[in-house]
Amino acid sequence: MPAPEAAVQYAKEHKNDFLEDLITLLRIPSVSTLPDHQGDMERAAAWISDRLKSMDFDNVRVMPTDRHPVVYGECLKAGKSAPTLLFYGHYDVQPADPLEEWKSDPFDPQIRGDDLFARGASDMKAQVVAHLSAAASMVHTSGLPINVKYMIEGEEEIGSPSLEKFIIANKDLLSCDICLNADCAILAPDTPSITYALRGLAYFEIRIQGPASDLHSGRFGGAIDNPALVLSELIAGMRDENGRITLPGFYDSVRDLSDDERAELSKLPTDDAWWQAQAGVKALHGERGYSAGERASARPTLDVNGLLSGFTGEGSKTVLPAKAMAKISMRLVSDQTPEQVHEGLIQYMKENAPPTITWEVEKLAGAPPAIVERDSVSIRAASKAFESVWGKRPLFTREGGTVPVVGMIQNLMGVDCLMMGFGLPDDNLHAPNEKQHLPNYYRGIETFIRFTHELAV
Amino acid sequence: MPAPEAAVQYAKEHKNDFLEDLITLLRIPSVSTLPDHQGDMERAAAWISDRLKSMDFDNVRVMPTDRHPVVYGECLKAGKSAPTLLFYGHYDVQPADPLEEWKSDPFDPQIRGDDLFARGASDMKAQVVAHLSAAASMVHTSGLPINVKYMIEGEEEIGSPSLEKFIIANKDLLSCDICLNADCAILAPDTPSITYALRGLAYFEIRIQGPASDLHSGRFGGAIDNPALVLSELIAGMRDENGRITLPGFYDSVRDLSDDERAELSKLPTDDAWWQAQAGVKALHGERGYSAGERASARPTLDVNGLLSGFTGEGSKTVLPAKAMAKISMRLVSDQTPEQVHEGLIQYMKENAPPTITWEVEKLAGAPPAIVERDSVSIRAASKAFESVWGKRPLFTREGGTVPVVGMIQNLMGVDCLMMGFGLPDDNLHAPNEKQHLPNYYRGIETFIRFTHELAV
């Protein structure tokens, strides 16, 4: 039996063990944001490091950070000529509340139908244990055909505050040829898919100050400018009648969508009618010349996330407000950077803010976009692995949201970060009754095995 | 001694009595908004009705409303050929807090220098008692040369909720040729002035609904429109680059400022530098072609009073908000009406709101503007009276704010409502250490006497 088949066979024979492993980890309520769960965080980290040790991984460590440790382990027995894969995952989970909306205890995993219900099932303990199970299946049969490192953090659900520092401090230890981030999903149980691009984020607060203090709109209205009106004008000027963002240089670094890529994206089962129904809107809107799906994933955007000025309670108050505030954010696509967009916004404000007000722009968050070329080694390997297991070619998708860790790893380590995981869109992430679809879990283990072997070719 | 001189002489001789009267009324804490002061409200109303009875006024009544009574009294002895003046005033006051900021007890009037400090001193017990004192001075000498009616309400500081109903129900009783509202001020102790116009108000809340619920800006941003951005665009479109309001028909009923009127207004000691300093702004702004003072009083405006959408707390939340809300209000000048402006706004929304959102406009408040022609009988009489007492011609001012009762009386009764009172701009209305400048009070009594006689000519 050729190498992957032996490991696949092993995985099938140990299906129940691998399910038990997942259930064991899910029983540990490793809620990173709640200080009461400090002990659970340590138990979850220990469980993973024990699992790595049981596979004879080397250099297995629970490495402290300012808050929750990172579990590291490596198996470099494939030798220097073989590629090295760094698996990124997280062992922490979201809080479970509101508890009363769960049909079963979030930390007492229960199988109903084909689904395993528990907090952290899909996000992302099933993905972590699936990969550990795939590794074990290879280790216990013909061995790992490539070098594998694990970096499994405990702070993803609180925004990965320690990760950047950790990666910088351990760059040599983590060095690799490719990173695999399993914190993701496929489109449907029978529709395998690969997310090859994520949007980045640049998030700002714009604060406008007009008069020194709130004034009476009867006494002063007309004599002086209105900061809320100025803010509205500035925001309105940020997009044109074609739905394009007018900030200087905004599109300069945007990679165009090729005809080939658009043809690929058009195969997705999410047409404009789907988007309209999902959002519950009367009509769609956006940059002219692109479908809703393209606009929501492969094109950059600008959204107002918040507005606040003056009197917002019930009834009327005739105030001419001193201040007005907007939170605006841009979703970025390769090769835009949060820094470029920040500069463009500042330039826009300098060119357009009237002399009647003062303004400041505060950068609140930023994360670069990420893309892995569809004809790269890792995507081709993933595609073949999916096709072997599912019997059909995966669809290629771009994600409109941002996974900061992906861009962070790409930028800090200079390697592609492949997204490959086996959740589903309806897994109730961060919500009551989170689940993992178990057929996906088992197929995921096999897909990880075949992917690993494809990388070795 | 000709008639007014006898009354003026009487007033001078009874100066101390009239001060005592004012102090007596100021000792009654007639705070209309606080239920605990119900008894004080009744005492204040009784004090005024007693005062009217002491002058042999007829038909003196404390007339109940849903909350606080209106004091009515009349002296129609001048006969049917003489004009009838209706004096409007209020006997209620604002609450006194914050008490710790008062230098003396707000309801234990204290004279410091030329000022009498007490809650309600300037707003408006001094104005009411000044007119009662003027009437008494005439009654006790040569008699009132015209017919006089008093309508003194107890709900002005809570928005006069009963007044419209009261006026409609008592239209015959209140019928008159001219109304005098003494709830106002002059520019400075040595600068008499007459406010001959007030702006009206139309106040709206605009609510925009985009998606059915808040959405994730990463997942949906770009595919659908953003209600806060749409709201910003709609607001931005409401004024043009010349600072003019673009709502359909907005300026159709606006009376132009004549050269003569502009020349008169330019005499006011409030130039653009004054407005800039008062507001504490870097630069003034408004409708092109008008001075700040004109824009703030004689031209209509549109202000954003409040904005609210999405996430407004600290930090960032990547929400694509479902809703956005703005409170906007227009200050109106004659002959605009709140109804016309409402229609214009609705038409604007119909023409400009995109099909991607739904919207609604709620009317929250409305009050018509008011103007008394500068060459009307009442203004000429007031002007002459001021000139006799102060030795100089009064300045003519327009007020940017709205006094709903003035427009209400003009509209319901079809008579001019003259603004004539003797407060000062720095009297700390509605604030700690409210005061009445006593030289104004004594001159005010004399001015009311002379004004009454001018009306009789």
Short mmCIF file of N, CA, C and O in Angstrom, two decimals, chain B residues 262-352:
data_model
loop_
_atom_site.label_atom_id
_atom_site.label_comp_id
_atom_site.label_asym_id
_atom_site.label_seq_id
_atom_site.Cartn_x
_atom_site.Cartn_y
_atom_site.Cartn_z
N ARG B 262 -30.72 96.00 6.38
CA ARG B 262 -29.34 95.57 6.56
C ARG B 262 -28.50 96.69 7.17
O ARG B 262 -27.64 96.44 8.02
N ALA B 263 -28.76 97.91 6.75
CA ALA B 263 -28.02 99.05 7.31
C ALA B 263 -28.31 99.16 8.81
O ALA B 263 -27.41 99.40 9.62
N GLU B 264 -29.57 98.95 9.16
CA GLU B 264 -29.98 99.02 10.56
C GLU B 264 -29.28 97.92 11.38
O GLU B 264 -28.72 98.16 12.45
N LEU B 265 -29.30 96.69 10.83
CA LEU B 265 -28.70 95.56 11.54
C LEU B 265 -27.18 95.73 11.67
O LEU B 265 -26.57 95.27 12.64
N SER B 266 -26.59 96.43 10.69
CA SER B 266 -25.13 96.57 10.73
C SER B 266 -24.69 97.50 11.85
O SER B 266 -23.51 97.58 12.18
N LYS B 267 -25.65 98.22 12.46
CA LYS B 267 -25.30 99.09 13.59
C LYS B 267 -25.08 98.30 14.88
O LYS B 267 -24.58 98.83 15.86
N LEU B 268 -25.52 97.05 14.88
CA LEU B 268 -25.40 96.26 16.11
C LEU B 268 -23.92 96.04 16.44
O LEU B 268 -23.09 95.91 15.55
N PRO B 269 -23.62 96.00 17.74
CA PRO B 269 -22.20 95.90 18.14
C PRO B 269 -21.66 94.47 18.03
O PRO B 269 -20.76 94.10 18.76
N THR B 270 -22.24 93.68 17.14
CA THR B 270 -21.85 92.27 17.04
C THR B 270 -21.36 92.00 15.62
O THR B 270 -22.11 91.52 14.78
N ASP B 271 -20.10 92.32 15.38
CA ASP B 271 -19.54 92.08 14.04
C ASP B 271 -19.05 90.65 13.93
O ASP B 271 -19.17 89.85 14.87
N ASP B 272 -18.49 90.30 12.78
CA ASP B 272 -18.07 88.92 12.56
C ASP B 272 -17.03 88.46 13.58
O ASP B 272 -17.05 87.31 14.04
N ALA B 273 -16.12 89.37 13.95
CA ALA B 273 -15.10 89.00 14.94
C ALA B 273 -15.76 88.62 16.27
O ALA B 273 -15.33 87.68 16.96
N TRP B 274 -16.81 89.36 16.62
CA TRP B 274 -17.54 89.06 17.86
C TRP B 274 -18.15 87.66 17.79
O TRP B 274 -18.03 86.87 18.72
N TRP B 275 -18.79 87.35 16.67
CA TRP B 275 -19.42 86.03 16.53
C TRP B 275 -18.37 84.91 16.60
O TRP B 275 -18.60 83.88 17.23
N GLN B 276 -17.24 85.14 15.96
CA GLN B 276 -16.20 84.11 15.96
C GLN B 276 -15.70 83.86 17.38
O GLN B 276 -15.54 82.71 17.81
N ALA B 277 -15.48 84.95 18.12
CA ALA B 277 -15.00 84.81 19.50
C ALA B 277 -16.06 84.14 20.38
O ALA B 277 -15.76 83.27 21.19
N GLN B 278 -17.32 84.56 20.21
CA GLN B 278 -18.40 83.99 21.02
C GLN B 278 -18.51 82.49 20.83
O GLN B 278 -18.73 81.74 21.77
N ALA B 279 -18.41 82.04 19.58
CA ALA B 279 -18.59 80.62 19.28
C ALA B 279 -17.32 79.83 19.55
O ALA B 279 -17.37 78.61 19.72
N GLY B 280 -16.18 80.51 19.58
CA GLY B 280 -14.92 79.80 19.77
C GLY B 280 -14.58 78.94 18.57
O GLY B 280 -14.21 77.78 18.72
N VAL B 281 -14.73 79.50 17.38
CA VAL B 281 -14.42 78.73 16.17
C VAL B 281 -13.22 79.35 15.45
O VAL B 281 -12.93 80.53 15.61
N LYS B 282 -12.57 78.52 14.66
CA LYS B 282 -11.41 78.96 13.86
C LYS B 282 -11.83 79.91 12.76
O LYS B 282 -11.08 80.80 12.37
N ALA B 283 -13.00 79.65 12.19
CA ALA B 283 -13.48 80.48 11.08
C ALA B 283 -14.99 80.40 11.06
O ALA B 283 -15.58 79.39 11.44
N LEU B 284 -15.62 81.48 10.61
CA LEU B 284 -17.07 81.49 10.47
C LEU B 284 -17.46 80.81 9.16
O LEU B 284 -16.63 80.60 8.28
N HIS B 285 -18.73 80.49 9.05
CA HIS B 285 -19.19 79.87 7.81
C HIS B 285 -20.69 80.03 7.70
O HIS B 285 -21.39 80.03 8.70
N GLY B 286 -21.18 80.15 6.49
CA GLY B 286 -22.62 80.20 6.30
C GLY B 286 -22.97 80.67 4.91
O GLY B 286 -22.12 80.69 4.02
N GLU B 287 -24.22 81.05 4.75
CA GLU B 287 -24.73 81.43 3.45
C GLU B 287 -23.95 82.62 2.90
O GLU B 287 -23.83 83.66 3.57
N ARG B 288 -23.44 82.46 1.70
CA ARG B 288 -22.61 83.50 1.10
C ARG B 288 -23.42 84.78 0.89
O ARG B 288 -24.60 84.73 0.54
N GLY B 289 -22.78 85.92 1.14
CA GLY B 289 -23.44 87.19 0.86
C GLY B 289 -24.05 87.84 2.08
O GLY B 289 -24.62 88.93 1.98
N TYR B 290 -23.96 87.18 3.23
CA TYR B 290 -24.55 87.74 4.45
C TYR B 290 -23.53 87.75 5.57
O TYR B 290 -22.67 86.87 5.65
N SER B 291 -23.65 88.72 6.45
CA SER B 291 -22.78 88.76 7.63
C SER B 291 -23.21 87.67 8.60
O SER B 291 -24.31 87.12 8.51
N ALA B 292 -22.32 87.35 9.54
CA ALA B 292 -22.65 86.31 10.53
C ALA B 292 -23.91 86.68 11.30
O ALA B 292 -24.78 85.84 11.55
N GLY B 293 -24.02 87.95 11.67
CA GLY B 293 -25.18 88.38 12.43
C GLY B 293 -26.47 88.24 11.63
O GLY B 293 -27.50 87.83 12.15
N GLU B 294 -26.40 88.56 10.35
CA GLU B 294 -27.58 88.38 9.49
C GLU B 294 -27.92 86.90 9.36
O GLU B 294 -29.08 86.50 9.46
N ARG B 295 -26.88 86.09 9.15
CA ARG B 295 -27.12 84.66 8.97
C ARG B 295 -27.72 84.02 10.22
O ARG B 295 -28.49 83.08 10.13
N ALA B 296 -27.32 84.55 11.38
CA ALA B 296 -27.77 83.94 12.64
C ALA B 296 -29.12 84.45 13.09
O ALA B 296 -29.64 84.03 14.12
N SER B 297 -29.72 85.38 12.33
CA SER B 297 -30.99 85.93 12.81
C SER B 297 -31.99 86.16 11.70
O SER B 297 -33.18 85.92 11.87
N ALA B 298 -31.52 86.62 10.54
CA ALA B 298 -32.46 87.06 9.50
C ALA B 298 -32.49 86.12 8.31
O ALA B 298 -33.19 86.38 7.33
N ARG B 299 -31.71 85.04 8.37
CA ARG B 299 -31.69 84.08 7.27
C ARG B 299 -32.03 82.69 7.83
O ARG B 299 -31.66 82.36 8.96
N PRO B 300 -32.69 81.88 7.04
CA PRO B 300 -33.00 80.53 7.51
C PRO B 300 -31.77 79.63 7.44
O PRO B 300 -30.84 79.90 6.67
N THR B 301 -31.76 78.60 8.26
CA THR B 301 -30.60 77.70 8.32
C THR B 301 -31.05 76.27 8.44
O THR B 301 -32.22 75.98 8.70
N LEU B 302 -30.09 75.39 8.26
CA LEU B 302 -30.30 73.97 8.54
C LEU B 302 -29.12 73.49 9.37
O LEU B 302 -27.97 73.72 9.00
N ASP B 303 -29.41 72.88 10.51
CA ASP B 303 -28.34 72.33 11.34
C ASP B 303 -28.60 70.86 11.63
O ASP B 303 -29.75 70.44 11.77
N VAL B 304 -27.51 70.11 11.72
CA VAL B 304 -27.60 68.74 12.23
C VAL B 304 -27.46 68.85 13.75
O VAL B 304 -26.46 69.37 14.24
N ASN B 305 -28.47 68.39 14.47
CA ASN B 305 -28.44 68.46 15.93
C ASN B 305 -27.95 67.17 16.57
O ASN B 305 -27.55 67.15 17.72
N GLY B 306 -28.02 66.08 15.80
CA GLY B 306 -27.58 64.80 16.34
C GLY B 306 -27.39 63.78 15.24
O GLY B 306 -28.06 63.83 14.21
N LEU B 307 -26.44 62.88 15.47
CA LEU B 307 -26.17 61.77 14.55
C LEU B 307 -25.95 60.52 15.39
O LEU B 307 -25.26 60.58 16.40
N LEU B 308 -26.51 59.41 14.93
CA LEU B 308 -26.25 58.15 15.65
C LEU B 308 -26.36 56.99 14.68
O LEU B 308 -27.34 56.87 13.94
N SER B 309 -25.34 56.16 14.69
CA SER B 309 -25.39 54.94 13.89
C SER B 309 -24.34 53.98 14.40
O SER B 309 -23.27 54.39 14.85
N GLY B 310 -24.66 52.70 14.34
CA GLY B 310 -23.68 51.64 14.57
C GLY B 310 -23.00 51.68 15.91
O GLY B 310 -23.62 51.94 16.94
N PHE B 311 -21.70 51.45 15.89
CA PHE B 311 -20.90 51.32 17.11
C PHE B 311 -20.25 52.65 17.43
O PHE B 311 -19.55 53.23 16.61
N THR B 312 -20.48 53.13 18.66
CA THR B 312 -19.94 54.44 19.02
C THR B 312 -19.14 54.40 20.31
O THR B 312 -18.79 55.43 20.86
N GLY B 313 -18.87 53.19 20.81
CA GLY B 313 -18.08 53.07 22.03
C GLY B 313 -16.59 53.23 21.74
O GLY B 313 -16.19 53.65 20.66
N GLU B 314 -15.79 52.89 22.74
CA GLU B 314 -14.34 52.97 22.53
C GLU B 314 -13.88 51.83 21.65
O GLU B 314 -14.42 50.73 21.71
N GLY B 315 -12.86 52.08 20.86
CA GLY B 315 -12.26 51.01 20.08
C GLY B 315 -13.02 50.75 18.80
O GLY B 315 -13.75 51.60 18.30
N SER B 316 -12.82 49.56 18.26
CA SER B 316 -13.36 49.27 16.94
C SER B 316 -14.29 48.08 16.97
O SER B 316 -14.08 47.13 17.71
N LYS B 317 -15.35 48.16 16.21
CA LYS B 317 -16.24 47.02 16.00
C LYS B 317 -16.60 47.05 14.53
O LYS B 317 -17.09 48.06 14.02
N THR B 318 -16.37 45.93 13.86
CA THR B 318 -16.51 45.93 12.40
C THR B 318 -17.94 45.62 12.01
O THR B 318 -18.24 44.59 11.43
N VAL B 319 -18.80 46.56 12.35
CA VAL B 319 -20.22 46.38 12.08
C VAL B 319 -20.64 47.20 10.86
O VAL B 319 -20.17 48.32 10.65
N LEU B 320 -21.47 46.60 10.05
CA LEU B 320 -22.13 47.35 8.98
C LEU B 320 -23.53 47.61 9.53
O LEU B 320 -24.36 46.71 9.58
N PRO B 321 -23.78 48.85 9.99
CA PRO B 321 -24.98 49.09 10.78
C PRO B 321 -26.27 48.94 9.96
O PRO B 321 -26.30 49.27 8.78
N ALA B 322 -27.31 48.47 10.64
CA ALA B 322 -28.62 48.35 9.99
C ALA B 322 -29.31 49.70 9.89
O ALA B 322 -30.08 49.94 8.97
N LYS B 323 -29.01 50.58 10.85
CA LYS B 323 -29.75 51.84 10.95
C LYS B 323 -28.81 53.03 11.08
O LYS B 323 -27.70 52.89 11.59
N ALA B 324 -29.33 54.17 10.68
CA ALA B 324 -28.63 55.43 10.94
C ALA B 324 -29.68 56.49 11.18
O ALA B 324 -30.75 56.47 10.56
N MET B 325 -29.41 57.39 12.10
CA MET B 325 -30.39 58.39 12.50
C MET B 325 -29.75 59.77 12.55
O MET B 325 -28.61 59.91 12.98
N ALA B 326 -30.47 60.75 12.08
CA ALA B 326 -30.02 62.14 12.23
C ALA B 326 -31.17 62.97 12.75
O ALA B 326 -32.32 62.78 12.36
N LYS B 327 -30.85 63.88 13.65
CA LYS B 327 -31.80 64.92 14.01
C LYS B 327 -31.34 66.17 13.28
O LYS B 327 -30.18 66.58 13.40
N ILE B 328 -32.23 66.73 12.49
CA ILE B 328 -31.88 67.97 11.80
C ILE B 328 -32.98 68.98 12.05
O ILE B 328 -34.14 68.62 12.22
N SER B 329 -32.58 70.23 12.12
CA SER B 329 -33.59 71.26 12.32
C SER B 329 -33.27 72.48 11.50
O SER B 329 -32.12 72.76 11.19
N MET B 330 -34.31 73.15 11.12
CA MET B 330 -34.20 74.36 10.35
C MET B 330 -34.73 75.51 11.20
O MET B 330 -35.77 75.38 11.85
N ARG B 331 -34.00 76.63 11.18
CA ARG B 331 -34.53 77.87 11.74
C ARG B 331 -35.17 78.63 10.59
O ARG B 331 -34.56 78.77 9.52
N LEU B 332 -36.36 79.09 10.81
CA LEU B 332 -37.15 79.68 9.74
C LEU B 332 -37.28 81.18 9.94
O LEU B 332 -37.27 81.67 11.07
N VAL B 333 -37.41 81.89 8.84
CA VAL B 333 -37.72 83.32 8.93
C VAL B 333 -39.02 83.56 8.16
O VAL B 333 -39.41 82.75 7.31
N SER B 334 -39.64 84.67 8.48
CA SER B 334 -40.92 84.98 7.83
C SER B 334 -40.71 85.03 6.32
O SER B 334 -39.70 85.54 5.85
N ASP B 335 -41.57 84.47 5.53
CA ASP B 335 -42.85 83.87 5.87
C ASP B 335 -42.80 82.35 5.69
O ASP B 335 -43.80 81.74 5.29
N GLN B 336 -41.64 81.75 5.98
CA GLN B 336 -41.59 80.28 5.94
C GLN B 336 -42.54 79.71 7.00
O GLN B 336 -42.79 80.35 8.02
N THR B 337 -42.99 78.48 6.75
CA THR B 337 -43.77 77.78 7.78
C THR B 337 -43.16 76.40 7.99
O THR B 337 -42.56 75.83 7.07
N PRO B 338 -43.30 75.86 9.19
CA PRO B 338 -42.78 74.51 9.44
C PRO B 338 -43.38 73.49 8.48
O PRO B 338 -42.71 72.55 8.08
N GLU B 339 -44.63 73.71 8.08
CA GLU B 339 -45.30 72.75 7.20
C GLU B 339 -44.65 72.74 5.81
O GLU B 339 -44.41 71.67 5.24
N GLN B 340 -44.38 73.94 5.27
CA GLN B 340 -43.72 74.02 3.96
C GLN B 340 -42.36 73.32 3.99
O GLN B 340 -41.99 72.60 3.07
N VAL B 341 -41.61 73.59 5.06
CA VAL B 341 -40.27 73.02 5.16
C VAL B 341 -40.35 71.50 5.29
O VAL B 341 -39.55 70.77 4.70
N HIS B 342 -41.34 71.03 6.02
CA HIS B 342 -41.56 69.59 6.14
C HIS B 342 -41.81 68.97 4.76
O HIS B 342 -41.20 67.97 4.39
N GLU B 343 -42.68 69.62 4.00
CA GLU B 343 -42.97 69.12 2.65
C GLU B 343 -41.71 69.11 1.78
O GLU B 343 -41.47 68.17 1.02
N GLY B 344 -40.92 70.17 1.89
CA GLY B 344 -39.68 70.24 1.11
C GLY B 344 -38.72 69.13 1.47
O GLY B 344 -38.07 68.54 0.59
N LEU B 345 -38.64 68.83 2.76
CA LEU B 345 -37.74 67.76 3.20
C LEU B 345 -38.22 66.41 2.67
O LEU B 345 -37.41 65.60 2.19
N ILE B 346 -39.51 66.18 2.75
CA ILE B 346 -40.05 64.91 2.25
C ILE B 346 -39.77 64.78 0.75
O ILE B 346 -39.34 63.73 0.26
N GLN B 347 -39.98 65.88 0.03
CA GLN B 347 -39.73 65.84 -1.41
C GLN B 347 -38.25 65.56 -1.69
O GLN B 347 -37.91 64.75 -2.56
N TYR B 348 -37.39 66.21 -0.92
CA TYR B 348 -35.94 65.99 -1.08
C TYR B 348 -35.60 64.52 -0.86
O TYR B 348 -34.83 63.92 -1.61
N MET B 349 -36.17 63.95 0.20
CA MET B 349 -35.88 62.55 0.50
C MET B 349 -36.39 61.65 -0.62
O MET B 349 -35.71 60.72 -1.04
N LYS B 350 -37.58 61.94 -1.11
CA LYS B 350 -38.13 61.12 -2.20
C LYS B 350 -37.24 61.20 -3.43
O LYS B 350 -37.04 60.22 -4.13
N GLU B 351 -36.71 62.38 -3.69
CA GLU B 351 -35.91 62.56 -4.90
C GLU B 351 -34.49 62.04 -4.75
O GLU B 351 -33.84 61.72 -5.74
N ASN B 352 -33.99 61.98 -3.53
CA ASN B 352 -32.57 61.69 -3.35
C ASN B 352 -32.23 60.40 -2.62
O ASN B 352 -31.11 59.92 -2.72
#
